[in-house]
Amino acid sequence: MNVCIFEDNKHLRESLQLLLETTEGFDCVGAFANCNQLVERLEEIDCDICLMDIQMPGISGIDATKIIKEHFPQIHVLIQTVFSDDDSIFRAICAGASGYILKSSDPLQYIEALKDAESGGAPMSPTIARRMLQLFKLNFLPFSQIEYNLTDKEKMVLQQLTLGKSYKMIADELTVSIETVKTHMKNIYTKLHVHSSTEAVAKAIQEKLV
């Protein structure tokens, strides 16, 4: 997995770069202190996912996410931050972020979150998942109920996803393989007419599907 880092804290940036370079299956293809010349930089490298700081001088991580999804829709963006306020969560999701992780997460959590985001999941720190759940409950009224014909298994997978569980955690919880979880997620995307896990979670909460 090719990962590009955007982080203005030099120590953290270098630590994350070292983590990626010493973890099998990962390659750090870029590490930058800001998002200046963002499009040009990404055009020059083969990137699967960006690990994006939310607050940087110049272009913010949220604005950078919008730019990335506009020019490189295939690139996933995992937001990392010390902030867990509702506004930042909402803006990051609306910008197209695939996940949201706190900088207090340990190295293993970073690696698992990157894997999950790259495979189509919506990794979130438990604190973030709880805040997002509260955010949608407080700010959205349920739409008229539509029959999406979700199976019981698909509903169980979707429910676990709204709790911020990774594909691996969902597989362990439901005693199935990760590939089975991915298959359920593909069916969920089709039935809910969504294109990402964050969209699926938002719709599930908004329409009280789980």
PDB file of C-alpha atoms in Angstrom:
ATOM      1  CA  MET A   1       0.000   0.000   0.000  1.00  0.00           C
ATOM      2  CA  ASN A   2       1.442   3.348  -1.058  1.00  0.00           C
ATOM      3  CA  VAL A   3       0.855   6.030   1.569  1.00  0.00           C
ATOM      4  CA  CYS A   4       1.488   9.766   1.386  1.00  0.00           C
ATOM      5  CA  ILE A   5       1.748  11.763   4.625  1.00  0.00           C
ATOM      6  CA  PHE A   6       0.685  15.379   5.092  1.00  0.00           C
ATOM      7  CA  GLU A   7       1.681  16.476   8.598  1.00  0.00           C
ATOM      8  CA  ASP A   8       3.277  19.745   9.726  1.00  0.00           C
ATOM      9  CA  ASN A   9       4.708  18.304  12.957  1.00  0.00           C
ATOM     10  CA  LYS A  10       8.208  17.218  11.887  1.00  0.00           C
ATOM     11  CA  HIS A  11       8.652  14.651  14.670  1.00  0.00           C
ATOM     12  CA  LEU A  12       5.299  12.972  14.047  1.00  0.00           C
ATOM     13  CA  ARG A  13       5.791  13.093  10.281  1.00  0.00           C
ATOM     14  CA  GLU A  14       9.143  11.359  10.519  1.00  0.00           C
ATOM     15  CA  SER A  15       7.786   8.834  13.051  1.00  0.00           C
ATOM     16  CA  LEU A  16       4.908   7.909  10.742  1.00  0.00           C
ATOM     17  CA  GLN A  17       7.280   7.679   7.798  1.00  0.00           C
ATOM     18  CA  LEU A  18       9.514   5.296   9.753  1.00  0.00           C
ATOM     19  CA  LEU A  19       6.481   3.234  10.815  1.00  0.00           C
ATOM     20  CA  LEU A  20       5.378   2.799   7.205  1.00  0.00           C
ATOM     21  CA  GLU A  21       8.853   2.023   5.906  1.00  0.00           C
ATOM     22  CA  THR A  22       9.367  -0.684   8.536  1.00  0.00           C
ATOM     23  CA  THR A  23       5.917  -2.299   8.176  1.00  0.00           C
ATOM     24  CA  GLU A  24       5.566  -5.069   5.613  1.00  0.00           C
ATOM     25  CA  GLY A  25       3.143  -4.249   2.823  1.00  0.00           C
ATOM     26  CA  PHE A  26       3.485  -0.483   3.198  1.00  0.00           C
ATOM     27  CA  ASP A  27       5.534   2.110   1.356  1.00  0.00           C
ATOM     28  CA  CYS A  28       5.749   5.807   2.181  1.00  0.00           C
ATOM     29  CA  VAL A  29       5.751   7.558  -1.214  1.00  0.00           C
ATOM     30  CA  GLY A  30       5.796  11.081   0.158  1.00  0.00           C
ATOM     31  CA  ALA A  31       5.911  13.051   3.413  1.00  0.00           C
ATOM     32  CA  PHE A  32       5.073  16.748   3.364  1.00  0.00           C
ATOM     33  CA  ALA A  33       4.723  19.522   5.949  1.00  0.00           C
ATOM     34  CA  ASN A  34       1.881  21.220   4.064  1.00  0.00           C
ATOM     35  CA  CYS A  35      -0.545  20.797   1.174  1.00  0.00           C
ATOM     36  CA  ASN A  36       0.957  23.425  -1.088  1.00  0.00           C
ATOM     37  CA  GLN A  37       1.136  22.193  -4.693  1.00  0.00           C
ATOM     38  CA  LEU A  38      -1.053  19.292  -3.598  1.00  0.00           C
ATOM     39  CA  VAL A  39      -2.285  18.268  -7.051  1.00  0.00           C
ATOM     40  CA  GLU A  40       1.171  18.501  -8.607  1.00  0.00           C
ATOM     41  CA  ARG A  41       2.680  16.371  -5.844  1.00  0.00           C
ATOM     42  CA  LEU A  42       0.071  13.639  -6.135  1.00  0.00           C
ATOM     43  CA  GLU A  43       0.367  13.583  -9.915  1.00  0.00           C
ATOM     44  CA  GLU A  44       4.038  12.662  -9.536  1.00  0.00           C
ATOM     45  CA  ILE A  45       3.559   9.667  -7.237  1.00  0.00           C
ATOM     46  CA  ASP A  46       1.562   6.445  -7.152  1.00  0.00           C
ATOM     47  CA  CYS A  47      -0.569   6.927  -4.035  1.00  0.00           C
ATOM     48  CA  ASP A  48      -3.315   4.683  -2.636  1.00  0.00           C
ATOM     49  CA  ILE A  49      -4.115   6.627   0.528  1.00  0.00           C
ATOM     50  CA  CYS A  50      -3.222   9.954   2.130  1.00  0.00           C
ATOM     51  CA  LEU A  51      -2.707  10.254   5.867  1.00  0.00           C
ATOM     52  CA  MET A  52      -3.910  13.818   6.362  1.00  0.00           C
ATOM     53  CA  ASP A  53      -3.433  16.194   9.295  1.00  0.00           C
ATOM     54  CA  ILE A  54      -6.521  18.335   9.802  1.00  0.00           C
ATOM     55  CA  GLN A  55      -4.760  21.582  10.756  1.00  0.00           C
ATOM     56  CA  MET A  56      -1.790  22.775   8.736  1.00  0.00           C
ATOM     57  CA  PRO A  57      -0.516  26.184   7.641  1.00  0.00           C
ATOM     58  CA  GLY A  58      -2.089  27.268   4.377  1.00  0.00           C
ATOM     59  CA  ILE A  59      -4.490  24.649   3.013  1.00  0.00           C
ATOM     60  CA  SER A  60      -6.257  22.758   5.799  1.00  0.00           C
ATOM     61  CA  GLY A  61      -6.572  18.995   5.810  1.00  0.00           C
ATOM     62  CA  ILE A  62     -10.313  19.241   5.178  1.00  0.00           C
ATOM     63  CA  ASP A  63      -9.866  21.541   2.170  1.00  0.00           C
ATOM     64  CA  ALA A  64      -7.080  19.286   0.929  1.00  0.00           C
ATOM     65  CA  THR A  65      -9.411  16.293   1.188  1.00  0.00           C
ATOM     66  CA  LYS A  66     -11.948  18.058  -1.044  1.00  0.00           C
ATOM     67  CA  ILE A  67      -9.234  18.771  -3.604  1.00  0.00           C
ATOM     68  CA  ILE A  68      -7.979  15.187  -3.542  1.00  0.00           C
ATOM     69  CA  LYS A  69     -11.460  13.688  -3.991  1.00  0.00           C
ATOM     70  CA  GLU A  70     -12.119  16.098  -6.872  1.00  0.00           C
ATOM     71  CA  HIS A  71      -8.910  15.344  -8.767  1.00  0.00           C
ATOM     72  CA  PHE A  72      -8.072  11.831  -7.535  1.00  0.00           C
ATOM     73  CA  PRO A  73     -11.339  10.124  -6.469  1.00  0.00           C
ATOM     74  CA  GLN A  74      -9.581   6.767  -6.263  1.00  0.00           C
ATOM     75  CA  ILE A  75      -7.265   7.973  -3.472  1.00  0.00           C
ATOM     76  CA  HIS A  76      -8.532   7.366   0.056  1.00  0.00           C
ATOM     77  CA  VAL A  77      -7.967   9.998   2.753  1.00  0.00           C
ATOM     78  CA  LEU A  78      -7.541   9.093   6.408  1.00  0.00           C
ATOM     79  CA  ILE A  79      -7.831  12.184   8.596  1.00  0.00           C
ATOM     80  CA  GLN A  80      -5.609  12.320  11.678  1.00  0.00           C
ATOM     81  CA  THR A  81      -5.959  14.968  14.344  1.00  0.00           C
ATOM     82  CA  VAL A  82      -5.833  15.837  18.022  1.00  0.00           C
ATOM     83  CA  PHE A  83      -9.314  17.321  17.675  1.00  0.00           C
ATOM     84  CA  SER A  84     -12.553  15.384  18.144  1.00  0.00           C
ATOM     85  CA  ASP A  85     -15.075  18.231  17.953  1.00  0.00           C
ATOM     86  CA  ASP A  86     -18.345  17.738  16.084  1.00  0.00           C
ATOM     87  CA  ASP A  87     -17.655  20.416  13.478  1.00  0.00           C
ATOM     88  CA  SER A  88     -14.358  18.874  12.409  1.00  0.00           C
ATOM     89  CA  ILE A  89     -15.910  15.403  12.232  1.00  0.00           C
ATOM     90  CA  PHE A  90     -18.827  16.598  10.124  1.00  0.00           C
ATOM     91  CA  ARG A  91     -16.672  18.679   7.757  1.00  0.00           C
ATOM     92  CA  ALA A  92     -14.172  15.865   7.250  1.00  0.00           C
ATOM     93  CA  ILE A  93     -16.896  13.368   6.377  1.00  0.00           C
ATOM     94  CA  CYS A  94     -18.600  15.825   4.012  1.00  0.00           C
ATOM     95  CA  ALA A  95     -15.244  16.481   2.342  1.00  0.00           C
ATOM     96  CA  GLY A  96     -14.981  12.788   1.466  1.00  0.00           C
ATOM     97  CA  ALA A  97     -12.676  11.419   4.163  1.00  0.00           C
ATOM     98  CA  SER A  98     -12.636   7.625   4.381  1.00  0.00           C
ATOM     99  CA  GLY A  99     -11.899   7.639   8.093  1.00  0.00           C
ATOM    100  CA  TYR A 100     -10.912   9.711  11.078  1.00  0.00           C
ATOM    101  CA  ILE A 101      -8.259   8.742  13.624  1.00  0.00           C
ATOM    102  CA  LEU A 102      -6.918  10.560  16.675  1.00  0.00           C
ATOM    103  CA  LYS A 103      -3.178  11.186  16.912  1.00  0.00           C
ATOM    104  CA  SER A 104      -3.226   9.523  20.331  1.00  0.00           C
ATOM    105  CA  SER A 105      -3.768   6.184  18.557  1.00  0.00           C
ATOM    106  CA  ASP A 106      -0.916   3.695  18.833  1.00  0.00           C
ATOM    107  CA  PRO A 107       1.116   2.508  15.793  1.00  0.00           C
ATOM    108  CA  LEU A 108      -0.888  -0.717  15.407  1.00  0.00           C
ATOM    109  CA  GLN A 109      -4.136   1.281  15.330  1.00  0.00           C
ATOM    110  CA  TYR A 110      -2.669   3.494  12.603  1.00  0.00           C
ATOM    111  CA  ILE A 111      -1.743   0.473  10.495  1.00  0.00           C
ATOM    112  CA  GLU A 112      -5.125  -1.206  10.976  1.00  0.00           C
ATOM    113  CA  ALA A 113      -6.930   2.051  10.138  1.00  0.00           C
ATOM    114  CA  LEU A 114      -4.922   2.472   6.930  1.00  0.00           C
ATOM    115  CA  LYS A 115      -5.650  -1.116   5.893  1.00  0.00           C
ATOM    116  CA  ASP A 116      -9.338  -0.709   6.627  1.00  0.00           C
ATOM    117  CA  ALA A 117      -9.642   2.620   4.786  1.00  0.00           C
ATOM    118  CA  GLU A 118      -7.807   1.295   1.729  1.00  0.00           C
ATOM    119  CA  SER A 119     -10.103  -1.738   1.549  1.00  0.00           C
ATOM    120  CA  GLY A 120     -13.211   0.446   1.641  1.00  0.00           C
ATOM    121  CA  GLY A 121     -13.888   0.575   5.371  1.00  0.00           C
ATOM    122  CA  ALA A 122     -14.561   3.620   7.524  1.00  0.00           C
ATOM    123  CA  PRO A 123     -12.031   3.432  10.378  1.00  0.00           C
ATOM    124  CA  MET A 124     -12.692   5.714  13.321  1.00  0.00           C
ATOM    125  CA  SER A 125     -11.345   5.928  16.837  1.00  0.00           C
ATOM    126  CA  PRO A 126     -14.100   4.792  19.265  1.00  0.00           C
ATOM    127  CA  THR A 127     -14.401   8.350  20.596  1.00  0.00           C
ATOM    128  CA  ILE A 128     -14.916   9.659  17.068  1.00  0.00           C
ATOM    129  CA  ALA A 129     -17.476   6.950  16.270  1.00  0.00           C
ATOM    130  CA  ARG A 130     -19.538   7.852  19.334  1.00  0.00           C
ATOM    131  CA  ARG A 131     -19.412  11.554  18.515  1.00  0.00           C
ATOM    132  CA  MET A 132     -20.447  10.928  14.917  1.00  0.00           C
ATOM    133  CA  LEU A 133     -23.370   8.795  16.073  1.00  0.00           C
ATOM    134  CA  GLN A 134     -24.522  11.599  18.392  1.00  0.00           C
ATOM    135  CA  LEU A 135     -23.964  14.200  15.666  1.00  0.00           C
ATOM    136  CA  PHE A 136     -26.244  12.546  13.141  1.00  0.00           C
ATOM    137  CA  LYS A 137     -28.893  11.765  15.722  1.00  0.00           C
ATOM    138  CA  LEU A 138     -29.006  15.400  16.804  1.00  0.00           C
ATOM    139  CA  ASN A 139     -28.846  17.032  13.398  1.00  0.00           C
ATOM    140  CA  PHE A 140     -30.886  14.856  11.087  1.00  0.00           C
ATOM    141  CA  LEU A 141     -34.537  13.865  11.054  1.00  0.00           C
ATOM    142  CA  PRO A 142     -35.323  10.426   9.656  1.00  0.00           C
ATOM    143  CA  PHE A 143     -36.513  10.262   6.066  1.00  0.00           C
ATOM    144  CA  SER A 144     -39.662   8.346   5.200  1.00  0.00           C
ATOM    145  CA  GLN A 145     -38.842   4.690   5.546  1.00  0.00           C
ATOM    146  CA  ILE A 146     -37.783   3.002   2.325  1.00  0.00           C
ATOM    147  CA  GLU A 147     -37.527  -0.745   1.967  1.00  0.00           C
ATOM    148  CA  TYR A 148     -33.899  -1.462   1.104  1.00  0.00           C
ATOM    149  CA  ASN A 149     -34.282  -5.231   1.500  1.00  0.00           C
ATOM    150  CA  LEU A 150     -31.187  -5.588   3.646  1.00  0.00           C
ATOM    151  CA  THR A 151     -30.677  -9.107   4.927  1.00  0.00           C
ATOM    152  CA  ASP A 152     -30.241  -9.772   8.638  1.00  0.00           C
ATOM    153  CA  LYS A 153     -26.511 -10.322   8.103  1.00  0.00           C
ATOM    154  CA  GLU A 154     -26.184  -7.068   6.163  1.00  0.00           C
ATOM    155  CA  LYS A 155     -27.978  -5.210   8.946  1.00  0.00           C
ATOM    156  CA  MET A 156     -25.624  -6.749  11.498  1.00  0.00           C
ATOM    157  CA  VAL A 157     -22.589  -5.669   9.466  1.00  0.00           C
ATOM    158  CA  LEU A 158     -24.029  -2.168   9.043  1.00  0.00           C
ATOM    159  CA  GLN A 159     -24.746  -1.907  12.765  1.00  0.00           C
ATOM    160  CA  GLN A 160     -21.164  -2.844  13.608  1.00  0.00           C
ATOM    161  CA  LEU A 161     -19.932  -0.277  11.083  1.00  0.00           C
ATOM    162  CA  THR A 162     -21.901   2.505  12.808  1.00  0.00           C
ATOM    163  CA  LEU A 163     -20.030   1.636  15.998  1.00  0.00           C
ATOM    164  CA  GLY A 164     -16.732   2.432  14.295  1.00  0.00           C
ATOM    165  CA  LYS A 165     -15.655  -1.193  13.899  1.00  0.00           C
ATOM    166  CA  SER A 166     -13.076  -2.118  11.266  1.00  0.00           C
ATOM    167  CA  TYR A 167     -13.737  -4.926   8.772  1.00  0.00           C
ATOM    168  CA  LYS A 168     -11.489  -7.201  10.830  1.00  0.00           C
ATOM    169  CA  MET A 169     -13.320  -6.369  14.055  1.00  0.00           C
ATOM    170  CA  ILE A 170     -16.682  -6.955  12.357  1.00  0.00           C
ATOM    171  CA  ALA A 171     -15.473 -10.301  11.021  1.00  0.00           C
ATOM    172  CA  ASP A 172     -14.348 -11.345  14.503  1.00  0.00           C
ATOM    173  CA  GLU A 173     -17.599 -10.141  16.086  1.00  0.00           C
ATOM    174  CA  LEU A 174     -19.787 -12.019  13.590  1.00  0.00           C
ATOM    175  CA  THR A 175     -17.435 -15.021  13.324  1.00  0.00           C
ATOM    176  CA  VAL A 176     -17.036 -14.730   9.561  1.00  0.00           C
ATOM    177  CA  SER A 177     -14.131 -14.004   7.217  1.00  0.00           C
ATOM    178  CA  ILE A 178     -13.076 -10.509   6.189  1.00  0.00           C
ATOM    179  CA  GLU A 179     -13.947 -11.439   2.592  1.00  0.00           C
ATOM    180  CA  THR A 180     -17.495 -12.232   3.717  1.00  0.00           C
ATOM    181  CA  VAL A 181     -17.719  -8.826   5.380  1.00  0.00           C
ATOM    182  CA  LYS A 182     -16.495  -7.180   2.167  1.00  0.00           C
ATOM    183  CA  THR A 183     -19.139  -9.053   0.179  1.00  0.00           C
ATOM    184  CA  HIS A 184     -21.848  -7.877   2.564  1.00  0.00           C
ATOM    185  CA  MET A 185     -20.538  -4.314   2.245  1.00  0.00           C
ATOM    186  CA  LYS A 186     -20.709  -4.438  -1.565  1.00  0.00           C
ATOM    187  CA  ASN A 187     -24.337  -5.537  -1.300  1.00  0.00           C
ATOM    188  CA  ILE A 188     -25.039  -2.783   1.230  1.00  0.00           C
ATOM    189  CA  TYR A 189     -23.526  -0.152  -1.098  1.00  0.00           C
ATOM    190  CA  THR A 190     -25.748  -1.346  -3.948  1.00  0.00           C
ATOM    191  CA  LYS A 191     -28.943  -1.499  -1.902  1.00  0.00           C
ATOM    192  CA  LEU A 192     -28.443   1.847  -0.137  1.00  0.00           C
ATOM    193  CA  HIS A 193     -27.176   3.568  -3.314  1.00  0.00           C
ATOM    194  CA  VAL A 194     -23.997   4.795  -1.595  1.00  0.00           C
ATOM    195  CA  HIS A 195     -20.343   4.705  -2.579  1.00  0.00           C
ATOM    196  CA  SER A 196     -18.453   4.657   0.707  1.00  0.00           C
ATOM    197  CA  SER A 197     -18.678   3.332   4.239  1.00  0.00           C
ATOM    198  CA  THR A 198     -19.088   6.818   5.666  1.00  0.00           C
ATOM    199  CA  GLU A 199     -22.090   7.392   3.374  1.00  0.00           C
ATOM    200  CA  ALA A 200     -23.519   4.031   4.449  1.00  0.00           C
ATOM    201  CA  VAL A 201     -23.088   4.903   8.134  1.00  0.00           C
ATOM    202  CA  ALA A 202     -24.667   8.337   7.670  1.00  0.00           C
ATOM    203  CA  LYS A 203     -27.644   6.853   5.837  1.00  0.00           C
ATOM    204  CA  ALA A 204     -28.064   4.056   8.375  1.00  0.00           C
ATOM    205  CA  ILE A 205     -28.190   6.537  11.246  1.00  0.00           C
ATOM    206  CA  GLN A 206     -30.225   9.143   9.400  1.00  0.00           C
ATOM    207  CA  GLU A 207     -32.923   6.668   8.340  1.00  0.00           C
ATOM    208  CA  LYS A 208     -32.684   4.488  11.431  1.00  0.00           C
ATOM    209  CA  LEU A 209     -31.856   1.371   9.462  1.00  0.00           C
ATOM    210  CA  VAL A 210     -30.065  -0.268  12.398  1.00  0.00           C
TER     211      VAL A 210
END
